[in-house]
Amino acid sequence: MMNKPVHLFLVSLLIVFGALTTYFQTYNLDLGYQLMIYVAGFITIATGFIFFRKDTVHFKFMYPGLLTFLIFMVIPIFFSLYVSFTNLSTGHFLSENQVKSLMLEERHLVDDSKVVTFKLYKGVDNYLISTPTLDGLSLFNIDNDTEVNLVSSKDLNENDFKELSTKEIFSIREKLRNISFLTRDDIKLSYYRVSKLAQLNPTFVTNSKGELINTKTSQVFTPNSETGYFTSSDGKTKLAPGYYVNVGLKNFYSIFKNETIKSSFLKVCLWTLIWGVSSVFLSFSAGMFLAIFLNDKNLKLKPVYRSLLIIPYSIPFFISVLIFKGMLNKDFGIINEFISSMGFEKVSWLGDPIMAKVSALLVNLWLGFPYMFLLITGILQSIPASVYDAAKLDGAGVWRTFKSITLPLIMSSIAPLLIGSFAFNLNNFVGIYLLTGGGPPIPGAVTPVGETDILISYTYRLAFEGAGGQDFGLASTISLFIFLIISILTLINFRLSNMTKEEA
Amino acid sequence: MSDSFENQKYMMKRLAKNLAIISLIFIVLLPVMYIVSISVNPTGSIGSKMIPDSLTLNHWYYILGIPYTDTHTGQVVKSSFPILKWFFNSIKISMITSILMLALSTTSAYALSRFKFKGRNTSILALMIIQMFPNIMAMVAFYLMLDFLGKIVPGLGTDSHGGLILVYLGGTPFNIWLIKGYFDSIPKSIEESARLDGCSRFQTFYKIILPLSTPILAVVGLLTFINTFSDFILPSILLKSQDNFTFAVGIQIFISESFSSRWGQFAAACILGALPISVIFFSIHKYIISGLSAGASKG
């Protein structure tokens, strides 16, 4: 795509950006900021490169389409790669510095301090605080004032102001926390909780080594870069929340070594494979059967039949899947109503491990066969009739003609599309998630995983709806695994379809 | 005598074949007919019969946000779910995405089709492979990026349509590939004469190639529209407030909360959502199939 010096130049710029982000990580930047540094970097480099050089007309044309692609496809992949080496998960969403400043903001009551009740009123551009027990009444500006003297001011009358509800006070608590209220005895009171002021001390202080020291117990908490927690010296106490740390290959290990994760992961892999192969095989067979059956010169209504048969494909997937979910409902669904009206027992279509798989495959067959039907119809129409006439003359029967002529011809042109369809089904999130939600759950699994979960729905559930918390680290690792499989399939696909050869 | 018998046998065979196909189609379309029937069935519950005893438009009034009198309670009911709004959200997002997508991918397709440069084929392959990365897992990155972007540009954050559209625009490669295929079929001689007449690269692209490519642009635009409208994953994670939902997300939440009692309204909503997509699909399905199988049949 580019010549050597330019290549080197770009790589070195990227390294500089890599170094910069690592550097920024030691500052109080969250992941979003770091990510945006990469984005800004990419845009700068790309734009500079393209508009700086003169022999890059083709890049100027490529630029718009590539830019969005880089930002919203390539960067997220790199980000996933990065996350797969971290323990980013529930309890570890913040950076070390964010956790530290969170801890440093923590306050506790000074032992003998009294808790004072306050009321808050809103004026036109200022607030009025009233502490009846201290006979204090003061006006203050919430944005600018840092210290407010709680002295009684006889000129003020609460009734001229509008009292704030606890909910309203709660909504401005962050600002109130920054203000110290001084009593007549010069005691500093701070916002303690809704409608309460009290004398507060910081719970933690930090030292030059970056440790946190509890001011009450003088316990020292050292940051542990392996577990992602501030941990006490005896290792018994950890401060929550933790922060994200680089855990190396731990996520990769846990897929292959951790017995509980490994067993459900392998189970999901196996089912994903069965799901992909069966989905393609079923819809291919059904589509081929229908296409051959309808490929009949004497069928007058052929166009009408064909249009009717592809209706399922024309409906958005999520709609069809949701409709089937309702129809397959165990207690009320029309299918079970029908079965029980015939005198049979109701079937737990989506609740039984085996039936749920069968249901998912059948629904996917309904969704997918029209595509194959359309493709194969197209192929059949391109086979000249003379081929069949010759076969007939040689005395080949229906089955023989199909086996030796029709099937090989179909296969030769449809093979890449079958692989494409396989790749699509491996990632067919909607077909599983909206129908069964991955369920029924596999008993005894530690991660949220069900009998019908395929890799992609498993990842989704790990990342976004884990009952025990979200685990982006593990989810990213599995998604890279999926990406690898899909890439290989796509590569094979392109080799098969000779797409690259044809343009050379 | 035997001739007419043969003829009769032939006719019977054809009749049997037609009947077989019709019954097959009937079975295939049962769910569709069932949903249409439920949408006008006054009981409208999940186990309602195929053929309703009487007809009602109440479910339709419900999803369109028109007040109506409930047949059981006699009270005037108005939907508390903005179903129609979700529908128009989806239409809006899909339309804007399609238009921007076309603007972004045509120039790239032109570069890949008309310029000879080193590594061109490799870059096409790379584009196609990278775009296979599961969207779901890019979600964490999307979320963080939009969260940040939203602080700078309010309309582009999480839970905004602008942000969602932006993320969709990352999916250019497949469209670039489709459009490039079409550009390849336009003879270069047309451009060459224009270039001789003093047209710049961009002018030839803009004034000659684009007008000649309206069919593929229409197909790609409509295809993007269908895909965006039908997408469930991205909006389900990026959109949070009910008023911002797309049709896919809204309807999923609407029905998942109560499968049994909202079945009739759900059926009507399904038809509302499926109809435009079906119509678009039938208007372009020939192109979709020929476009997809073009690479295959040539090899």
JSON list of N, CA and C in Angstrom, two decimals, chain A residues 284-328:
[
{"chain": "A", "resi": 284, "resn": "PHE", "atom": "N", "xyz": [-29.40, -24.99, 3.07]},
{"chain": "A", "resi": 284, "resn": "PHE", "atom": "CA", "xyz": [-28.93, -25.34, 1.72]},
{"chain": "A", "resi": 284, "resn": "PHE", "atom": "C", "xyz": [-29.77, -26.48, 1.14]},
{"chain": "A", "resi": 285, "resn": "SER", "atom": "N", "xyz": [-29.98, -27.54, 1.93]},
{"chain": "A", "resi": 285, "resn": "SER", "atom": "CA", "xyz": [-30.74, -28.68, 1.43]},
{"chain": "A", "resi": 285, "resn": "SER", "atom": "C", "xyz": [-32.16, -28.26, 1.08]},
{"chain": "A", "resi": 286, "resn": "ALA", "atom": "N", "xyz": [-32.80, -27.54, 2.01]},
{"chain": "A", "resi": 286, "resn": "ALA", "atom": "CA", "xyz": [-34.19, -27.13, 1.75]},
{"chain": "A", "resi": 286, "resn": "ALA", "atom": "C", "xyz": [-34.25, -26.22, 0.54]},
{"chain": "A", "resi": 287, "resn": "GLY", "atom": "N", "xyz": [-33.31, -25.26, 0.48]},
{"chain": "A", "resi": 287, "resn": "GLY", "atom": "CA", "xyz": [-33.31, -24.32, -0.64]},
{"chain": "A", "resi": 287, "resn": "GLY", "atom": "C", "xyz": [-33.08, -25.04, -1.96]},
{"chain": "A", "resi": 288, "resn": "MET", "atom": "N", "xyz": [-32.17, -26.01, -1.95]},
{"chain": "A", "resi": 288, "resn": "MET", "atom": "CA", "xyz": [-31.86, -26.73, -3.18]},
{"chain": "A", "resi": 288, "resn": "MET", "atom": "C", "xyz": [-33.06, -27.57, -3.61]},
{"chain": "A", "resi": 289, "resn": "PHE", "atom": "N", "xyz": [-33.65, -28.27, -2.66]},
{"chain": "A", "resi": 289, "resn": "PHE", "atom": "CA", "xyz": [-34.81, -29.09, -2.98]},
{"chain": "A", "resi": 289, "resn": "PHE", "atom": "C", "xyz": [-35.90, -28.23, -3.63]},
{"chain": "A", "resi": 290, "resn": "LEU", "atom": "N", "xyz": [-36.21, -27.12, -3.00]},
{"chain": "A", "resi": 290, "resn": "LEU", "atom": "CA", "xyz": [-37.27, -26.26, -3.54]},
{"chain": "A", "resi": 290, "resn": "LEU", "atom": "C", "xyz": [-36.89, -25.69, -4.90]},
{"chain": "A", "resi": 291, "resn": "ALA", "atom": "N", "xyz": [-35.63, -25.29, -5.03]},
{"chain": "A", "resi": 291, "resn": "ALA", "atom": "CA", "xyz": [-35.21, -24.68, -6.30]},
{"chain": "A", "resi": 291, "resn": "ALA", "atom": "C", "xyz": [-35.33, -25.69, -7.43]},
{"chain": "A", "resi": 292, "resn": "ILE", "atom": "N", "xyz": [-34.90, -26.93, -7.18]},
{"chain": "A", "resi": 292, "resn": "ILE", "atom": "CA", "xyz": [-34.99, -27.95, -8.23]},
{"chain": "A", "resi": 292, "resn": "ILE", "atom": "C", "xyz": [-36.45, -28.30, -8.50]},
{"chain": "A", "resi": 293, "resn": "PHE", "atom": "N", "xyz": [-37.20, -28.40, -7.42]},
{"chain": "A", "resi": 293, "resn": "PHE", "atom": "CA", "xyz": [-38.62, -28.77, -7.55]},
{"chain": "A", "resi": 293, "resn": "PHE", "atom": "C", "xyz": [-39.37, -27.71, -8.37]},
{"chain": "A", "resi": 294, "resn": "LEU", "atom": "N", "xyz": [-39.01, -26.45, -8.15]},
{"chain": "A", "resi": 294, "resn": "LEU", "atom": "CA", "xyz": [-39.73, -25.38, -8.85]},
{"chain": "A", "resi": 294, "resn": "LEU", "atom": "C", "xyz": [-39.14, -25.04, -10.21]},
{"chain": "A", "resi": 295, "resn": "ASN", "atom": "N", "xyz": [-37.99, -25.62, -10.51]},
{"chain": "A", "resi": 295, "resn": "ASN", "atom": "CA", "xyz": [-37.34, -25.30, -11.78]},
{"chain": "A", "resi": 295, "resn": "ASN", "atom": "C", "xyz": [-37.97, -26.15, -12.88]},
{"chain": "A", "resi": 296, "resn": "ASP", "atom": "N", "xyz": [-39.19, -25.82, -13.22]},
{"chain": "A", "resi": 296, "resn": "ASP", "atom": "CA", "xyz": [-39.99, -26.66, -14.11]},
{"chain": "A", "resi": 296, "resn": "ASP", "atom": "C", "xyz": [-40.63, -25.73, -15.14]},
{"chain": "A", "resi": 297, "resn": "LYS", "atom": "N", "xyz": [-40.27, -25.97, -16.39]},
{"chain": "A", "resi": 297, "resn": "LYS", "atom": "CA", "xyz": [-40.78, -25.10, -17.47]},
{"chain": "A", "resi": 297, "resn": "LYS", "atom": "C", "xyz": [-42.31, -25.02, -17.49]},
{"chain": "A", "resi": 298, "resn": "ASN", "atom": "N", "xyz": [-42.94, -26.14, -17.09]},
{"chain": "A", "resi": 298, "resn": "ASN", "atom": "CA", "xyz": [-44.39, -26.20, -17.24]},
{"chain": "A", "resi": 298, "resn": "ASN", "atom": "C", "xyz": [-45.15, -25.56, -16.07]},
{"chain": "A", "resi": 299, "resn": "LEU", "atom": "N", "xyz": [-44.38, -25.08, -15.10]},
{"chain": "A", "resi": 299, "resn": "LEU", "atom": "CA", "xyz": [-45.05, -24.48, -13.94]},
{"chain": "A", "resi": 299, "resn": "LEU", "atom": "C", "xyz": [-45.41, -23.03, -14.26]},
{"chain": "A", "resi": 300, "resn": "LYS", "atom": "N", "xyz": [-46.70, -22.79, -14.47]},
{"chain": "A", "resi": 300, "resn": "LYS", "atom": "CA", "xyz": [-47.10, -21.46, -14.96]},
{"chain": "A", "resi": 300, "resn": "LYS", "atom": "C", "xyz": [-46.96, -20.39, -13.88]},
{"chain": "A", "resi": 301, "resn": "LEU", "atom": "N", "xyz": [-47.23, -20.81, -12.62]},
{"chain": "A", "resi": 301, "resn": "LEU", "atom": "CA", "xyz": [-47.25, -19.80, -11.56]},
{"chain": "A", "resi": 301, "resn": "LEU", "atom": "C", "xyz": [-45.88, -19.65, -10.88]},
{"chain": "A", "resi": 302, "resn": "LYS", "atom": "N", "xyz": [-44.84, -20.15, -11.55]},
{"chain": "A", "resi": 302, "resn": "LYS", "atom": "CA", "xyz": [-43.51, -20.16, -10.95]},
{"chain": "A", "resi": 302, "resn": "LYS", "atom": "C", "xyz": [-43.10, -18.82, -10.32]},
{"chain": "A", "resi": 303, "resn": "PRO", "atom": "N", "xyz": [-43.23, -17.69, -11.03]},
{"chain": "A", "resi": 303, "resn": "PRO", "atom": "CA", "xyz": [-42.80, -16.42, -10.42]},
{"chain": "A", "resi": 303, "resn": "PRO", "atom": "C", "xyz": [-43.55, -16.11, -9.13]},
{"chain": "A", "resi": 304, "resn": "VAL", "atom": "N", "xyz": [-44.84, -16.40, -9.11]},
{"chain": "A", "resi": 304, "resn": "VAL", "atom": "CA", "xyz": [-45.63, -16.14, -7.91]},
{"chain": "A", "resi": 304, "resn": "VAL", "atom": "C", "xyz": [-45.14, -17.02, -6.77]},
{"chain": "A", "resi": 305, "resn": "TYR", "atom": "N", "xyz": [-44.97, -18.30, -7.05]},
{"chain": "A", "resi": 305, "resn": "TYR", "atom": "CA", "xyz": [-44.49, -19.22, -6.02]},
{"chain": "A", "resi": 305, "resn": "TYR", "atom": "C", "xyz": [-43.15, -18.75, -5.45]},
{"chain": "A", "resi": 306, "resn": "ARG", "atom": "N", "xyz": [-42.26, -18.37, -6.38]},
{"chain": "A", "resi": 306, "resn": "ARG", "atom": "CA", "xyz": [-40.93, -17.95, -5.93]},
{"chain": "A", "resi": 306, "resn": "ARG", "atom": "C", "xyz": [-41.01, -16.74, -5.01]},
{"chain": "A", "resi": 307, "resn": "SER", "atom": "N", "xyz": [-41.82, -15.76, -5.41]},
{"chain": "A", "resi": 307, "resn": "SER", "atom": "CA", "xyz": [-41.93, -14.55, -4.57]},
{"chain": "A", "resi": 307, "resn": "SER", "atom": "C", "xyz": [-42.48, -14.90, -3.20]},
{"chain": "A", "resi": 308, "resn": "LEU", "atom": "N", "xyz": [-43.48, -15.80, -3.18]},
{"chain": "A", "resi": 308, "resn": "LEU", "atom": "CA", "xyz": [-44.08, -16.15, -1.89]},
{"chain": "A", "resi": 308, "resn": "LEU", "atom": "C", "xyz": [-43.05, -16.86, -1.00]},
{"chain": "A", "resi": 309, "resn": "LEU", "atom": "N", "xyz": [-42.24, -17.69, -1.62]},
{"chain": "A", "resi": 309, "resn": "LEU", "atom": "CA", "xyz": [-41.27, -18.45, -0.82]},
{"chain": "A", "resi": 309, "resn": "LEU", "atom": "C", "xyz": [-40.16, -17.59, -0.23]},
{"chain": "A", "resi": 310, "resn": "ILE", "atom": "N", "xyz": [-39.89, -16.44, -0.84]},
{"chain": "A", "resi": 310, "resn": "ILE", "atom": "CA", "xyz": [-38.81, -15.64, -0.25]},
{"chain": "A", "resi": 310, "resn": "ILE", "atom": "C", "xyz": [-39.32, -14.58, 0.72]},
{"chain": "A", "resi": 311, "resn": "ILE", "atom": "N", "xyz": [-40.61, -14.60, 0.98]},
{"chain": "A", "resi": 311, "resn": "ILE", "atom": "CA", "xyz": [-41.14, -13.64, 1.96]},
{"chain": "A", "resi": 311, "resn": "ILE", "atom": "C", "xyz": [-40.41, -13.72, 3.31]},
{"chain": "A", "resi": 312, "resn": "PRO", "atom": "N", "xyz": [-40.16, -14.93, 3.85]},
{"chain": "A", "resi": 312, "resn": "PRO", "atom": "CA", "xyz": [-39.48, -14.97, 5.17]},
{"chain": "A", "resi": 312, "resn": "PRO", "atom": "C", "xyz": [-38.16, -14.22, 5.17]},
{"chain": "A", "resi": 313, "resn": "TYR", "atom": "N", "xyz": [-37.47, -14.24, 4.02]},
{"chain": "A", "resi": 313, "resn": "TYR", "atom": "CA", "xyz": [-36.17, -13.58, 3.96]},
{"chain": "A", "resi": 313, "resn": "TYR", "atom": "C", "xyz": [-36.29, -12.06, 3.92]},
{"chain": "A", "resi": 314, "resn": "SER", "atom": "N", "xyz": [-37.46, -11.59, 3.50]},
{"chain": "A", "resi": 314, "resn": "SER", "atom": "CA", "xyz": [-37.63, -10.14, 3.34]},
{"chain": "A", "resi": 314, "resn": "SER", "atom": "C", "xyz": [-38.00, -9.46, 4.65]},
{"chain": "A", "resi": 315, "resn": "ILE", "atom": "N", "xyz": [-38.37, -10.24, 5.65]},
{"chain": "A", "resi": 315, "resn": "ILE", "atom": "CA", "xyz": [-38.76, -9.65, 6.94]},
{"chain": "A", "resi": 315, "resn": "ILE", "atom": "C", "xyz": [-37.51, -9.50, 7.81]},
{"chain": "A", "resi": 316, "resn": "PRO", "atom": "N", "xyz": [-37.34, -8.34, 8.47]},
{"chain": "A", "resi": 316, "resn": "PRO", "atom": "CA", "xyz": [-36.15, -8.18, 9.32]},
{"chain": "A", "resi": 316, "resn": "PRO", "atom": "C", "xyz": [-36.04, -9.33, 10.32]},
{"chain": "A", "resi": 317, "resn": "PHE", "atom": "N", "xyz": [-34.83, -9.83, 10.48]},
{"chain": "A", "resi": 317, "resn": "PHE", "atom": "CA", "xyz": [-34.60, -10.99, 11.34]},
{"chain": "A", "resi": 317, "resn": "PHE", "atom": "C", "xyz": [-35.17, -10.83, 12.73]},
{"chain": "A", "resi": 318, "resn": "PHE", "atom": "N", "xyz": [-34.93, -9.67, 13.34]},
{"chain": "A", "resi": 318, "resn": "PHE", "atom": "CA", "xyz": [-35.34, -9.54, 14.74]},
{"chain": "A", "resi": 318, "resn": "PHE", "atom": "C", "xyz": [-36.85, -9.68, 14.89]},
{"chain": "A", "resi": 319, "resn": "ILE", "atom": "N", "xyz": [-37.58, -9.26, 13.87]},
{"chain": "A", "resi": 319, "resn": "ILE", "atom": "CA", "xyz": [-39.04, -9.38, 13.95]},
{"chain": "A", "resi": 319, "resn": "ILE", "atom": "C", "xyz": [-39.45, -10.85, 13.88]},
{"chain": "A", "resi": 320, "resn": "SER", "atom": "N", "xyz": [-38.93, -11.58, 12.89]},
{"chain": "A", "resi": 320, "resn": "SER", "atom": "CA", "xyz": [-39.29, -12.99, 12.76]},
{"chain": "A", "resi": 320, "resn": "SER", "atom": "C", "xyz": [-38.92, -13.78, 14.01]},
{"chain": "A", "resi": 321, "resn": "VAL", "atom": "N", "xyz": [-37.72, -13.51, 14.51]},
{"chain": "A", "resi": 321, "resn": "VAL", "atom": "CA", "xyz": [-37.27, -14.28, 15.66]},
{"chain": "A", "resi": 321, "resn": "VAL", "atom": "C", "xyz": [-38.17, -14.04, 16.87]},
{"chain": "A", "resi": 322, "resn": "LEU", "atom": "N", "xyz": [-38.55, -12.77, 17.07]},
{"chain": "A", "resi": 322, "resn": "LEU", "atom": "CA", "xyz": [-39.43, -12.47, 18.21]},
{"chain": "A", "resi": 322, "resn": "LEU", "atom": "C", "xyz": [-40.80, -13.12, 18.04]},
{"chain": "A", "resi": 323, "resn": "ILE", "atom": "N", "xyz": [-41.30, -13.15, 16.79]},
{"chain": "A", "resi": 323, "resn": "ILE", "atom": "CA", "xyz": [-42.59, -13.80, 16.54]},
{"chain": "A", "resi": 323, "resn": "ILE", "atom": "C", "xyz": [-42.49, -15.28, 16.91]},
{"chain": "A", "resi": 324, "resn": "PHE", "atom": "N", "xyz": [-41.41, -15.92, 16.48]},
{"chain": "A", "resi": 324, "resn": "PHE", "atom": "CA", "xyz": [-41.24, -17.34, 16.81]},
{"chain": "A", "resi": 324, "resn": "PHE", "atom": "C", "xyz": [-41.11, -17.54, 18.31]},
{"chain": "A", "resi": 325, "resn": "LYS", "atom": "N", "xyz": [-40.45, -16.61, 18.97]},
{"chain": "A", "resi": 325, "resn": "LYS", "atom": "CA", "xyz": [-40.31, -16.75, 20.41]},
{"chain": "A", "resi": 325, "resn": "LYS", "atom": "C", "xyz": [-41.68, -16.82, 21.08]},
{"chain": "A", "resi": 326, "resn": "GLY", "atom": "N", "xyz": [-42.58, -15.96, 20.61]},
{"chain": "A", "resi": 326, "resn": "GLY", "atom": "CA", "xyz": [-43.93, -15.97, 21.16]},
{"chain": "A", "resi": 326, "resn": "GLY", "atom": "C", "xyz": [-44.68, -17.24, 20.79]},
{"chain": "A", "resi": 327, "resn": "MET", "atom": "N", "xyz": [-44.53, -17.67, 19.55]},
{"chain": "A", "resi": 327, "resn": "MET", "atom": "CA", "xyz": [-45.25, -18.86, 19.10]},
{"chain": "A", "resi": 327, "resn": "MET", "atom": "C", "xyz": [-44.77, -20.11, 19.82]},
{"chain": "A", "resi": 328, "resn": "LEU", "atom": "N", "xyz": [-43.49, -20.11, 20.21]},
{"chain": "A", "resi": 328, "resn": "LEU", "atom": "CA", "xyz": [-42.93, -21.30, 20.86]},
{"chain": "A", "resi": 328, "resn": "LEU", "atom": "C", "xyz": [-43.07, -21.25, 22.38]}
]
